[in-house]
Tab-separated table of C-alpha atoms in Angstrom:
chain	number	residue	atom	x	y	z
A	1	UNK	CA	78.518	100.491	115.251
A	2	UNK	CA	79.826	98.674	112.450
A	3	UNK	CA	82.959	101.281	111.626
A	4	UNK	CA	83.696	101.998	115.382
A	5	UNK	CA	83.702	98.328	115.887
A	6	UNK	CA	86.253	98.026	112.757
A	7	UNK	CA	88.140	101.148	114.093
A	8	UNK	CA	88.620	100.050	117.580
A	9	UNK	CA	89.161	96.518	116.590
A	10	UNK	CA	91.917	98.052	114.502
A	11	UNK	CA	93.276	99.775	117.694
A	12	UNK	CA	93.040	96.929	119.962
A	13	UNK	CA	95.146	94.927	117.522
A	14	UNK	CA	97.834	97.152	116.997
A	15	UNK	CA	100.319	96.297	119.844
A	16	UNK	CA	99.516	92.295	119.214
A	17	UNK	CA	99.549	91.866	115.571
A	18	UNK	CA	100.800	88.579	114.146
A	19	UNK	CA	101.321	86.356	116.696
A	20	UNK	CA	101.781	82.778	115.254
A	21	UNK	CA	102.934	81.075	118.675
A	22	UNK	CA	100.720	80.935	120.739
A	23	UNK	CA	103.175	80.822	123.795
A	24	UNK	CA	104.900	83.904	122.452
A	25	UNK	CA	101.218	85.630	122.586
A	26	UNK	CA	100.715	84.581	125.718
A	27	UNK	CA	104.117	85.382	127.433
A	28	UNK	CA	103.740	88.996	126.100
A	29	UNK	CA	100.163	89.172	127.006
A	30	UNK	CA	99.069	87.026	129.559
A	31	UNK	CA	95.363	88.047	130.031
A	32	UNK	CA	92.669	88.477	127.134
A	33	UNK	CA	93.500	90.893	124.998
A	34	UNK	CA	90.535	94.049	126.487
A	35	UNK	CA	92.467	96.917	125.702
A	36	UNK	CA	94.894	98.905	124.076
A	37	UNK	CA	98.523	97.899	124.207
A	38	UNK	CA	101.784	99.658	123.085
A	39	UNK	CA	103.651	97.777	120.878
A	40	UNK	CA	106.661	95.528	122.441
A	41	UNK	CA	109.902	96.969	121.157
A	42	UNK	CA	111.845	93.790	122.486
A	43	UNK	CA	109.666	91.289	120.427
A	44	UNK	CA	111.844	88.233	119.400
A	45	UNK	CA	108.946	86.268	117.396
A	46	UNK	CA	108.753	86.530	113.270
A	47	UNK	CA	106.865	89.835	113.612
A	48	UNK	CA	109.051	91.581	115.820
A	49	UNK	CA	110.372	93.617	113.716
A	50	UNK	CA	107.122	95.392	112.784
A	51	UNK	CA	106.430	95.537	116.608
A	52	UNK	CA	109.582	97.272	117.124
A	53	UNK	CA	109.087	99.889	113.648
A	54	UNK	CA	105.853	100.809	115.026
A	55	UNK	CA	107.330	101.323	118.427
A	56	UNK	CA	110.140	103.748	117.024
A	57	UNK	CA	107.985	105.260	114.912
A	58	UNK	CA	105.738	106.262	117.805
A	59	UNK	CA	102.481	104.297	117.257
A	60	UNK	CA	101.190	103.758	120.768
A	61	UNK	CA	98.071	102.336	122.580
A	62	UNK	CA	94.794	102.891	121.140
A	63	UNK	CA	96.437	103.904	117.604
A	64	UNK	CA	95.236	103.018	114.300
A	65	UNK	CA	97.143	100.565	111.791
A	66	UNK	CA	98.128	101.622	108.108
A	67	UNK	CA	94.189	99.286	107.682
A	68	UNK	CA	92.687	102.120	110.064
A	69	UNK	CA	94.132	104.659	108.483
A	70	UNK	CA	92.683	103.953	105.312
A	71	UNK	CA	89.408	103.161	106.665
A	72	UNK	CA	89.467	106.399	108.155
A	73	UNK	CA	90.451	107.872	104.761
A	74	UNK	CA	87.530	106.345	103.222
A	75	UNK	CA	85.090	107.506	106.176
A	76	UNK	CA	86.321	111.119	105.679
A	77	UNK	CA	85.609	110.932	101.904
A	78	UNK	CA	81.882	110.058	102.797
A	79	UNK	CA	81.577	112.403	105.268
A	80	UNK	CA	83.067	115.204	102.634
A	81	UNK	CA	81.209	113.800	99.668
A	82	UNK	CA	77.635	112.866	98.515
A	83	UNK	CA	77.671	109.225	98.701
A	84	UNK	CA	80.780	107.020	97.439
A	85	UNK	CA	83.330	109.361	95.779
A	86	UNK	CA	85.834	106.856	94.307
A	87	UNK	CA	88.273	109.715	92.602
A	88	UNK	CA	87.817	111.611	95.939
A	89	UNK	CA	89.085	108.264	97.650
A	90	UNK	CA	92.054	107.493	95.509
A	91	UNK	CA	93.228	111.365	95.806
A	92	UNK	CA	93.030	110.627	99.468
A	93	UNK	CA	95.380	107.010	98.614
A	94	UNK	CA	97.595	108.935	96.127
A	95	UNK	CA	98.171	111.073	98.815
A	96	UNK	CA	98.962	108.773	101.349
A	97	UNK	CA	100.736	107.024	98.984
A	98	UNK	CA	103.343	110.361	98.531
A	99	UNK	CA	104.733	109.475	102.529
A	100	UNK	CA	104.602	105.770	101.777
A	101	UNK	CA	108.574	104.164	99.849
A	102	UNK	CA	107.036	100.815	98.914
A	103	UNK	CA	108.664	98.857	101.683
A	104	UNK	CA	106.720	96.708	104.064
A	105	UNK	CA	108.472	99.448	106.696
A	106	UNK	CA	106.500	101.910	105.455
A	107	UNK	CA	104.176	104.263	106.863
A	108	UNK	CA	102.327	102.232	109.958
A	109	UNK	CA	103.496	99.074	107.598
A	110	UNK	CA	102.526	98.437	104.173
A	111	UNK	CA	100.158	95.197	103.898
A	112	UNK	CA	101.539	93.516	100.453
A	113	UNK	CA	97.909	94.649	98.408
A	114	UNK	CA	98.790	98.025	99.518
A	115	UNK	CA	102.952	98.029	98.637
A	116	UNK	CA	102.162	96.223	95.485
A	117	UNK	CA	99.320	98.842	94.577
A	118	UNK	CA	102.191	101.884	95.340
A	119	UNK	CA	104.643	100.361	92.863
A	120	UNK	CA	102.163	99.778	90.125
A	121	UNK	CA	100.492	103.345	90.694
A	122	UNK	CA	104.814	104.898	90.760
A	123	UNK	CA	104.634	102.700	87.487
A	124	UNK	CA	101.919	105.053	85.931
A	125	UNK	CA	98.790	102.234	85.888
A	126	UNK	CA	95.823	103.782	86.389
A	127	UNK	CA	93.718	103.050	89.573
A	128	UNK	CA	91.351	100.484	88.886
A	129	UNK	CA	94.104	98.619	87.123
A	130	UNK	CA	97.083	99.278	89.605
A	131	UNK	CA	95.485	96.370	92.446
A	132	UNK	CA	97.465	93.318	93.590
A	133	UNK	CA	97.163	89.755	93.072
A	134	UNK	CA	97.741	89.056	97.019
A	135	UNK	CA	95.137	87.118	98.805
A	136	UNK	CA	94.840	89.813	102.203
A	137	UNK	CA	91.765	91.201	103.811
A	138	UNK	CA	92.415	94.835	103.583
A	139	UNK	CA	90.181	96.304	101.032
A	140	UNK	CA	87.485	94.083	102.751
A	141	UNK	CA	88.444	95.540	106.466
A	142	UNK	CA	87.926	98.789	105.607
A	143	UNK	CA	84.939	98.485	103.184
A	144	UNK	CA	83.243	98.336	106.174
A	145	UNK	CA	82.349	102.321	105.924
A	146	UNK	CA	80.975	101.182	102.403
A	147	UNK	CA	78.584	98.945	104.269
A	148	UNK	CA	77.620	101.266	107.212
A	149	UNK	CA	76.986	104.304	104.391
A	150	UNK	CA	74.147	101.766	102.103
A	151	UNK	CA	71.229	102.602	103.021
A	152	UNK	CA	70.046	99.129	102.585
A	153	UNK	CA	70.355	99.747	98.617
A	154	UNK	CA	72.162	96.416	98.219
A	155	UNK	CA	72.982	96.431	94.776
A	156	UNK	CA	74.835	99.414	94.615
A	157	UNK	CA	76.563	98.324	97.726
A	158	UNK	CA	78.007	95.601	95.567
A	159	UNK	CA	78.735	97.797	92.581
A	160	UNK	CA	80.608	100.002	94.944
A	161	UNK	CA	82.366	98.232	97.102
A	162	UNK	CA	83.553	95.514	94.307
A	163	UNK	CA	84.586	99.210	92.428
A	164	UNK	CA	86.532	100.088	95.948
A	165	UNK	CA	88.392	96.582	96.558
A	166	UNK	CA	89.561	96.598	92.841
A	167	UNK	CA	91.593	99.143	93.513
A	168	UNK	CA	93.595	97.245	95.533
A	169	UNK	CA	93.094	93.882	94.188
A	170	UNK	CA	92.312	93.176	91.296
A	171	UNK	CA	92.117	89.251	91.280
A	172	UNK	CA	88.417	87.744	90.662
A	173	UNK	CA	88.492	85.579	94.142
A	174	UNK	CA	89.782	87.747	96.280
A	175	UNK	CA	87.654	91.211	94.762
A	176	UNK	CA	84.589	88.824	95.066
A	177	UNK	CA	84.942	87.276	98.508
A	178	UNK	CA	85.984	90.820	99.863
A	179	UNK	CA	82.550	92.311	98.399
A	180	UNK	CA	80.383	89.467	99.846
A	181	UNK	CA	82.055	90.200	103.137
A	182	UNK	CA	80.892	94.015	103.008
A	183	UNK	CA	77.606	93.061	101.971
């Protein structure tokens, strides 16, 4: 429940992501947001633009961010390997990371953590060192799967999941408030 819940929560969100004006939210879509939603390609707000890349691109209703897409790279890695595979699961990002060019524009768009993460892995860090600074929820959206897979052992919950945000940000706060959110 709790990665189809993340997964279609992804989904619903894609064709209304970012709204900061509440008027502009509410011009483009009027009623609760209860289903899917294409992406408006003649968005004026601040976050237009990524309404209208995803648009071009050919994201539609009921498809998954760059957030999903990870999430459903880490949920494949489980399903293909005996328990948390973290070198499985960066292979997986390194590869994902091969259609990605660093910009924001990039891919289904490139959350900071995750552009920040490509240029320091192009730079030759290592994973595990290659994470950003920047204060965003990913890591912690799609450690979901992390939680759903534990068994109820908590402790290595924590051991794993802090392992999994860190490689995408590597700052104390943000590494620790994203684990206690997955456990």
């Amino acid at each position: 429940g709790a990665i189809m819940g993340s997964l279609i929560g992804d989904a619903l969100g894609l064709g209304c992501h970012w709204y900061y004006d509440v008027k502009a939210m509410r011009r483009d879509f009027p009623h609760w947001i209860d289903d899917y939603h294409d992406g408006l390609p003649e968005r004026v707000d601040h976050y237009g633009y990524v309404a209208k890349w995803r648009y071009a691109l050919g994201l539609r209703a009921g498809d998954l961010s760059q957030t999903g897409q990870i999430a459903v790279q880490l949920l494949e890695s489980f399903a293909q390997k005996p328990g948390y595979d973290e070198g499985d699961f960066c292979s997986r990002l390194d590869q994902l990371f091969t259609i990605l060019d660093g910009t924001e524009l990039s891919g289904r768009y490139s959350d900071h953590a995750v552009r920040d993460t490509w240029a320091n892995r192009k730079a030759g860090m290592p994973w595990g060192a290659a994470g950003s600074a920047i204060d965003t929820a990913e890591a912690a959206i799609w450690n979901v799967v992390h939680a759903a897979h534990s068994k109820g052992d908590m402790r290595a919950l924590a051991v794993d999941a802090h392992s999994c945000v860190n490689l995408t940000h590597n700052t104390p706060y943000i590494t620790g408030c994203s684990t206690v959110f997955v456990l």
